Coordinates of C-alpha atoms and ligand atoms in Angstrom, one line a residue:
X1 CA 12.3 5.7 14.7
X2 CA 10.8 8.5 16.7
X3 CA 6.6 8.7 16.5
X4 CA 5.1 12.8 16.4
X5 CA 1.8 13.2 17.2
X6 CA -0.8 13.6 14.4
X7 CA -2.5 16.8 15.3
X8 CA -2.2 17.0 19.2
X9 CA 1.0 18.6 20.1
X10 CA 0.5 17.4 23.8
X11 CA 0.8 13.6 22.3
X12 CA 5.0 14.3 21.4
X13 CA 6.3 12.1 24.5
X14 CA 9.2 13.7 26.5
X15 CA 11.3 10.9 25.8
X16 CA 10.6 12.0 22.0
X17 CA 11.5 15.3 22.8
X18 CA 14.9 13.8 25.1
X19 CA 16.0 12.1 21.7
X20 CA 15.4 14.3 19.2
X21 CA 17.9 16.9 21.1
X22 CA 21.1 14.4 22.4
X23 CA 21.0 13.2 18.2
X24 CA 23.3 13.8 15.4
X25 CA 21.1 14.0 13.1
X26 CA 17.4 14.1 12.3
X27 CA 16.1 13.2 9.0
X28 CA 12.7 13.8 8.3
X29 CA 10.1 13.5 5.7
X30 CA 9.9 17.0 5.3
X31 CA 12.1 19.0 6.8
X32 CA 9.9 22.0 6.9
X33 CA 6.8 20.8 8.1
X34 CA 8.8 18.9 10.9
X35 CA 11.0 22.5 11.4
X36 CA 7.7 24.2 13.2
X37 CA 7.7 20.5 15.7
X38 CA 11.0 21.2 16.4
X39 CA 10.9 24.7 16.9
X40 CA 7.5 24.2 19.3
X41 CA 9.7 22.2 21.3
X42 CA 13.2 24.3 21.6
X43 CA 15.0 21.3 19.5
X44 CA 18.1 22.6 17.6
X45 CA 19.4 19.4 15.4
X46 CA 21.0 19.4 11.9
X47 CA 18.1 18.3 10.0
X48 CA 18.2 16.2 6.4
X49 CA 15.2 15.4 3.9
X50 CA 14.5 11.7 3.8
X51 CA 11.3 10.7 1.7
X52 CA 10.0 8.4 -0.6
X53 CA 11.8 9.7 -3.2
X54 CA 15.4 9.8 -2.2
X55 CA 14.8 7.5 0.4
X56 CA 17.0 4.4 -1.3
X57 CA 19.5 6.3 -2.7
X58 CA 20.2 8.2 0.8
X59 CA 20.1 5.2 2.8
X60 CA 24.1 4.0 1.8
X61 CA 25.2 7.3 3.0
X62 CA 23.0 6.9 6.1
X63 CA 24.2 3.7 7.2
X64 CA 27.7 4.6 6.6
X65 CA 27.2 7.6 8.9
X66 CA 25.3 5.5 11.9
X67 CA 28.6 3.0 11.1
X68 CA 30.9 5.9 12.5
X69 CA 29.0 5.8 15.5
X70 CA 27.0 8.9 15.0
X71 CA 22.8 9.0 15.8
X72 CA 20.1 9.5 13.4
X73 CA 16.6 9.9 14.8
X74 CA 13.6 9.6 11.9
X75 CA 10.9 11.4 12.0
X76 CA 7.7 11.6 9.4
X77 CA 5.3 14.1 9.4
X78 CA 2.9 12.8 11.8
X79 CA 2.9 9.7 13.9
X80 CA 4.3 6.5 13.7
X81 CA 7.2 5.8 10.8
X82 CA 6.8 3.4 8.1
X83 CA 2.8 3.1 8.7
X84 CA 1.8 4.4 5.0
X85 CA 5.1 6.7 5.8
X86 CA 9.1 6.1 4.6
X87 CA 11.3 4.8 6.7
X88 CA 11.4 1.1 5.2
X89 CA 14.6 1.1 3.9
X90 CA 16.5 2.8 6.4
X91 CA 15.0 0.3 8.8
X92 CA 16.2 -2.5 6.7
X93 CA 19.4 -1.6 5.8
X94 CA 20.3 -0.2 9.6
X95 CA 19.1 -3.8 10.5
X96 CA 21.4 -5.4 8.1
X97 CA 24.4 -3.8 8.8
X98 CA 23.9 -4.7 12.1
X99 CA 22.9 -0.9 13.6
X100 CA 20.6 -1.2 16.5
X101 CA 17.1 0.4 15.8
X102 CA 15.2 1.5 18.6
X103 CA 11.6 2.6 18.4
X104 CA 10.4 5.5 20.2
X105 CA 6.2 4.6 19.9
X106 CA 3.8 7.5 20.6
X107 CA 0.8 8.4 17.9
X108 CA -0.7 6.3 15.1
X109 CA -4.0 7.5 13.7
X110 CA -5.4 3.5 12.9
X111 CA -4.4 2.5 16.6
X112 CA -6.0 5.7 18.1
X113 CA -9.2 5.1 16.1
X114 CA -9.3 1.8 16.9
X115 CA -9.2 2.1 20.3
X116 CA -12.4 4.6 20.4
X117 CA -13.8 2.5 17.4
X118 CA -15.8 0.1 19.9
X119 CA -15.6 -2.6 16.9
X120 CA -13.5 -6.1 17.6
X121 CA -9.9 -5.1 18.3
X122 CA -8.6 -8.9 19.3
X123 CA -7.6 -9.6 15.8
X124 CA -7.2 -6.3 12.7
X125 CA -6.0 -5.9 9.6
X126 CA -4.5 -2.5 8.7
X127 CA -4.8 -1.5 5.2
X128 CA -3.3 1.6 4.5
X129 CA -4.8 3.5 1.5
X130 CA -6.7 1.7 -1.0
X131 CA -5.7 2.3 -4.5
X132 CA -6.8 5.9 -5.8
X133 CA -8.4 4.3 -9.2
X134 CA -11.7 2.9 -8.3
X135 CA -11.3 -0.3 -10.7
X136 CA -8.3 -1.1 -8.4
X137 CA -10.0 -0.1 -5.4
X138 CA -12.8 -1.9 -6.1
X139 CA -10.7 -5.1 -6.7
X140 CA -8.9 -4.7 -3.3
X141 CA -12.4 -4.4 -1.3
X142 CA -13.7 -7.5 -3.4
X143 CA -11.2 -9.7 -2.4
X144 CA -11.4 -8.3 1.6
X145 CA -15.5 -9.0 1.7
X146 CA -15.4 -11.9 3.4
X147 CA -12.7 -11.0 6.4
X148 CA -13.5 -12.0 9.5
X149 CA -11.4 -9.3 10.9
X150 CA -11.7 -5.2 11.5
X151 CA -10.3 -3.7 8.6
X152 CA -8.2 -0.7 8.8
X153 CA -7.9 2.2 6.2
X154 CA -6.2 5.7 5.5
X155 CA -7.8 8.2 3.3
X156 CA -7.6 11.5 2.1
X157 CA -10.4 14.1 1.7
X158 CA -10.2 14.2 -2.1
X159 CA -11.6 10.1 -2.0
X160 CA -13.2 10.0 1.4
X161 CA -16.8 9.9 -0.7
X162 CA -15.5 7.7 -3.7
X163 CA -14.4 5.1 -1.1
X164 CA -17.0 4.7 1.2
X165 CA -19.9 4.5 -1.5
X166 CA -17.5 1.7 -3.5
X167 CA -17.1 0.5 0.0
X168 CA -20.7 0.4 0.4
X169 CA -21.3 -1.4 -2.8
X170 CA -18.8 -4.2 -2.6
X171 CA -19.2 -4.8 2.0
X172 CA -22.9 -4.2 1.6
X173 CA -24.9 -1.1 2.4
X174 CA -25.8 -3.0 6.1
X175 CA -22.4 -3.2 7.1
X176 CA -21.1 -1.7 10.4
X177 CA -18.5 0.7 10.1
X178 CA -16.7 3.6 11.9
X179 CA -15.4 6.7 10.7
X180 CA -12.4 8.8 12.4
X181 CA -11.8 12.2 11.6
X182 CA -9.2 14.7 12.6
X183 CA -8.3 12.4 15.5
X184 CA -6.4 14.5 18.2
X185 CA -7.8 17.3 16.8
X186 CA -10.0 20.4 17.2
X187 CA -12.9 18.8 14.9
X188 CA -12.3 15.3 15.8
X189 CA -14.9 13.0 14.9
X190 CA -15.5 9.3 15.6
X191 CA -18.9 8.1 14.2
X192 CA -20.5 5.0 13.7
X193 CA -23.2 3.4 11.6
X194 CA -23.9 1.5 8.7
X195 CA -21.9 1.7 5.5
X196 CA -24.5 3.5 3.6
X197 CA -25.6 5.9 6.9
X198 CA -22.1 6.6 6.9
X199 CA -21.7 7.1 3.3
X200 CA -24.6 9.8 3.1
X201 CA -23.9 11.3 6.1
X202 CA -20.4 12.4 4.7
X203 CA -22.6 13.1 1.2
X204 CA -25.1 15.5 3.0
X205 CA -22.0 17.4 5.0
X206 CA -19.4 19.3 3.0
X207 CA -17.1 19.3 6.6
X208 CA -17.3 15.8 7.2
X209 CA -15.1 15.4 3.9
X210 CA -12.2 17.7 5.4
X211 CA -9.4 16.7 7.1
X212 CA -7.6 13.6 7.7
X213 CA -9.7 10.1 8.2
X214 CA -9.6 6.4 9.3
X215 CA -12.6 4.3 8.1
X216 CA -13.1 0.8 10.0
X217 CA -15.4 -1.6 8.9
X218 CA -16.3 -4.7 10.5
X219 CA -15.3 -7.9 9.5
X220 CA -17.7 -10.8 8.5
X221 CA -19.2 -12.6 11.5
X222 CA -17.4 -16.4 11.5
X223 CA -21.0 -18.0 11.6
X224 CA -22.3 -15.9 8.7
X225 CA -19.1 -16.2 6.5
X226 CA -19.5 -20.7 6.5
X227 CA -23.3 -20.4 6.0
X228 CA -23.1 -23.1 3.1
X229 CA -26.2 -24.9 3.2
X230 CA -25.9 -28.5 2.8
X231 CA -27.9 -28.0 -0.8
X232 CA -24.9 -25.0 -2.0
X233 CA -22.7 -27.7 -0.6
X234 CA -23.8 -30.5 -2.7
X235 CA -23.9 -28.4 -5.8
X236 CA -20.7 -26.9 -5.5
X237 CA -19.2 -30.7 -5.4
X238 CA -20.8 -31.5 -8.1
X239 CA -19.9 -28.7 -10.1
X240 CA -16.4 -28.7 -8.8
X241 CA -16.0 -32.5 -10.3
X242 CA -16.1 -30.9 -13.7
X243 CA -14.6 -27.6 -13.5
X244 CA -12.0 -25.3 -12.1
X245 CA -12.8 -23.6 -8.4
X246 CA -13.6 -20.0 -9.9
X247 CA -16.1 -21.3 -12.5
X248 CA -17.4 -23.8 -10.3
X249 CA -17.9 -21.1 -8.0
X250 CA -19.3 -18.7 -10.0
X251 CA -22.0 -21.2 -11.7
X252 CA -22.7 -22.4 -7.9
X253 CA -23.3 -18.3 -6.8
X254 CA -26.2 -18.2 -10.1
X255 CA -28.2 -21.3 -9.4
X256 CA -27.8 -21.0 -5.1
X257 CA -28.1 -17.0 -5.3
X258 CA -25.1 -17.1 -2.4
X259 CA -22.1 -15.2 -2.8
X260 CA -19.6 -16.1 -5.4
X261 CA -16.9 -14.6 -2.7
X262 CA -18.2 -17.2 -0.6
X263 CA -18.7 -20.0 -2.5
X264 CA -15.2 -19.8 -4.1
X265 CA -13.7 -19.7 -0.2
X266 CA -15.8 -22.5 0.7
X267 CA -14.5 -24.5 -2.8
X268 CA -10.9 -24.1 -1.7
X269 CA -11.5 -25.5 1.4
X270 CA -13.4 -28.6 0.6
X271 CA -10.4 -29.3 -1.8
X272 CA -7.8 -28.4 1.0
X273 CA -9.8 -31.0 2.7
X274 CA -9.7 -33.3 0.0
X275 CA -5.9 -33.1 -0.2
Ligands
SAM1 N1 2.3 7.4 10.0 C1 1.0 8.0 10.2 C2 0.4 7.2 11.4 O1 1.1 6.7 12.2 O2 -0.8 7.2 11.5 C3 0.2 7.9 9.0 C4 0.7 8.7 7.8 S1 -0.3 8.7 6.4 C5 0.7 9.5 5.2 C6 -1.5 9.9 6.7 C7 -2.9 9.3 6.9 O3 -3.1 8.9 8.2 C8 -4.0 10.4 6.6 O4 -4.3 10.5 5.3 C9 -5.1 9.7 7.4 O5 -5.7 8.7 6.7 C10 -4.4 9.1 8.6 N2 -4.3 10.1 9.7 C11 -3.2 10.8 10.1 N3 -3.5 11.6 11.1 C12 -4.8 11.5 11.3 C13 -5.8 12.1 12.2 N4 -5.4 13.0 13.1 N5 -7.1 11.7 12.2 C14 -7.5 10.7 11.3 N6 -6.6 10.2 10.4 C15 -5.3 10.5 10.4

């Protein structure tokens, strides 16, 4: 599993290079796009397509061949394989037929940005791309508003504005955020601000919605994500002696005017106490 860089050619590591020339074979997402890699760095390899779509039927023929004792070095078209990229089931089945798989690390555009993020890196969660429908998208953000941890997404230029204003809605227009652009590359961009600064920033400037982006939001503070007054407390019991968590909940949220996100957390804990 051999990471490419994801814009910079001075991020392919030599020891990349080194494998990609001694193997058999290098299958890669597209074999045209990663031709012009190759070619930058004098590597002559039989090359094979192996993407999402032939992926699982390939992979039988794939295992057989690493069986015979031949090499197969993966490659995607930009970083790190299998982060929001194939290379799953190869993985897998090389695994289970007992094929040692060695990772060759280099590039990956949400550990890059979150190392010049300057928001909490201890503890992440990487997200890949949220859903391209915004009803789904929406749903995936609701039920991420009360993580404590930086979340980590992917997305393309076509959504970059769709996402950040239903991420502004659902996180909260005051919420810290970052936003990496073309990372490695000659217009890269790392910004920070608040979810709506951010959000009509990219609104105002048709350039900031080219190119290739990570957008990492800040999770909810611990402190701010248990403020359950003792009064939302005692209501919520109450309620929650008659009813089911999500209606209990959601009847707390209107007479306490707190977050039903919160409320219904802080319900399934007091009954995991219970328990
Ligand atoms: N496997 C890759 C990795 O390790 O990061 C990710 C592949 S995924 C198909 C492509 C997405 O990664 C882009 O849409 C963008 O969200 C993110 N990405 C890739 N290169 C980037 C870059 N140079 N700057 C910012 N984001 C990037």
């Amino acid at each position: 599993m051999v990471a490419t860089p994801i814009g910079n050619l001075e991020d392919m590591t030599p020891r990349a290079i080194r494998l990609l020339s001694e193997v058999d074979l290098i299958a890669a997402e597209d074999t045209r796009h990663s031709g012009k890699l190759l070619m930058h760095f004098g590597i002559e390899a039989k090359t094979e397509a192996l993407h999402e779509h032939n992926e699982r039927s390939q992979v039988p023929r794939l295992v057989e061949f690493l069986r015979s004792g031949k090499s197969i070095a993966f490659i995607t078209d930009a970083g790190t394989p299998l982060v929001s990229d194939p290379g799953f089931h190869l993985v897998r089945a090389a695994r289970q037929a007992g094929i040692a798989v060695v990772p060759v690390p280099g590039a990956c555009a949400a550990i890059a940005a979150l190392s010049a993020a300057g928001l909490p890196s201890d503890r992440f969660v990487f997200e890949g791309f949220p859903p391209a429908k915004s009803i789904a998208r929406r749903a995936v953000f609701e039920k991420l508003g009360e993580e404590s941890r930086t979340l980590i997404f992917y997305e393309s230029p076509h959504r970059i504005l769709e996402s950040l204003g239903d991420m502004t809605e659902i996180f909260g227009p005051e919420r810290e955020a970052v936003l990496a652009r073309e990372l490695t590359k000659q217009f890269e961009t790392v910004r920070g601000g608040t979810l709506a600064e951010l959000s009509a920033w990219v609104g105002r400037d048709a350039h900031q919605q080219l190119g290739e982006f990570v957008i990492l939001i800040h999770g909810v503070p611990r402190a701010e994500r248990e403020a359950v007054d003792d009064d939302a407390e005692r209501i919520l019991k109450i309620l929650l002696e008659e009813l089911p968590v999500s209606q209990a909940a959601a009847l707390a949220a209107r007479i306490t005017g707190l977050k039903k996100n919160k409320l219904y957390e802080y319900a399934l804990s007091l009954k995991g106490r219970d328990e």
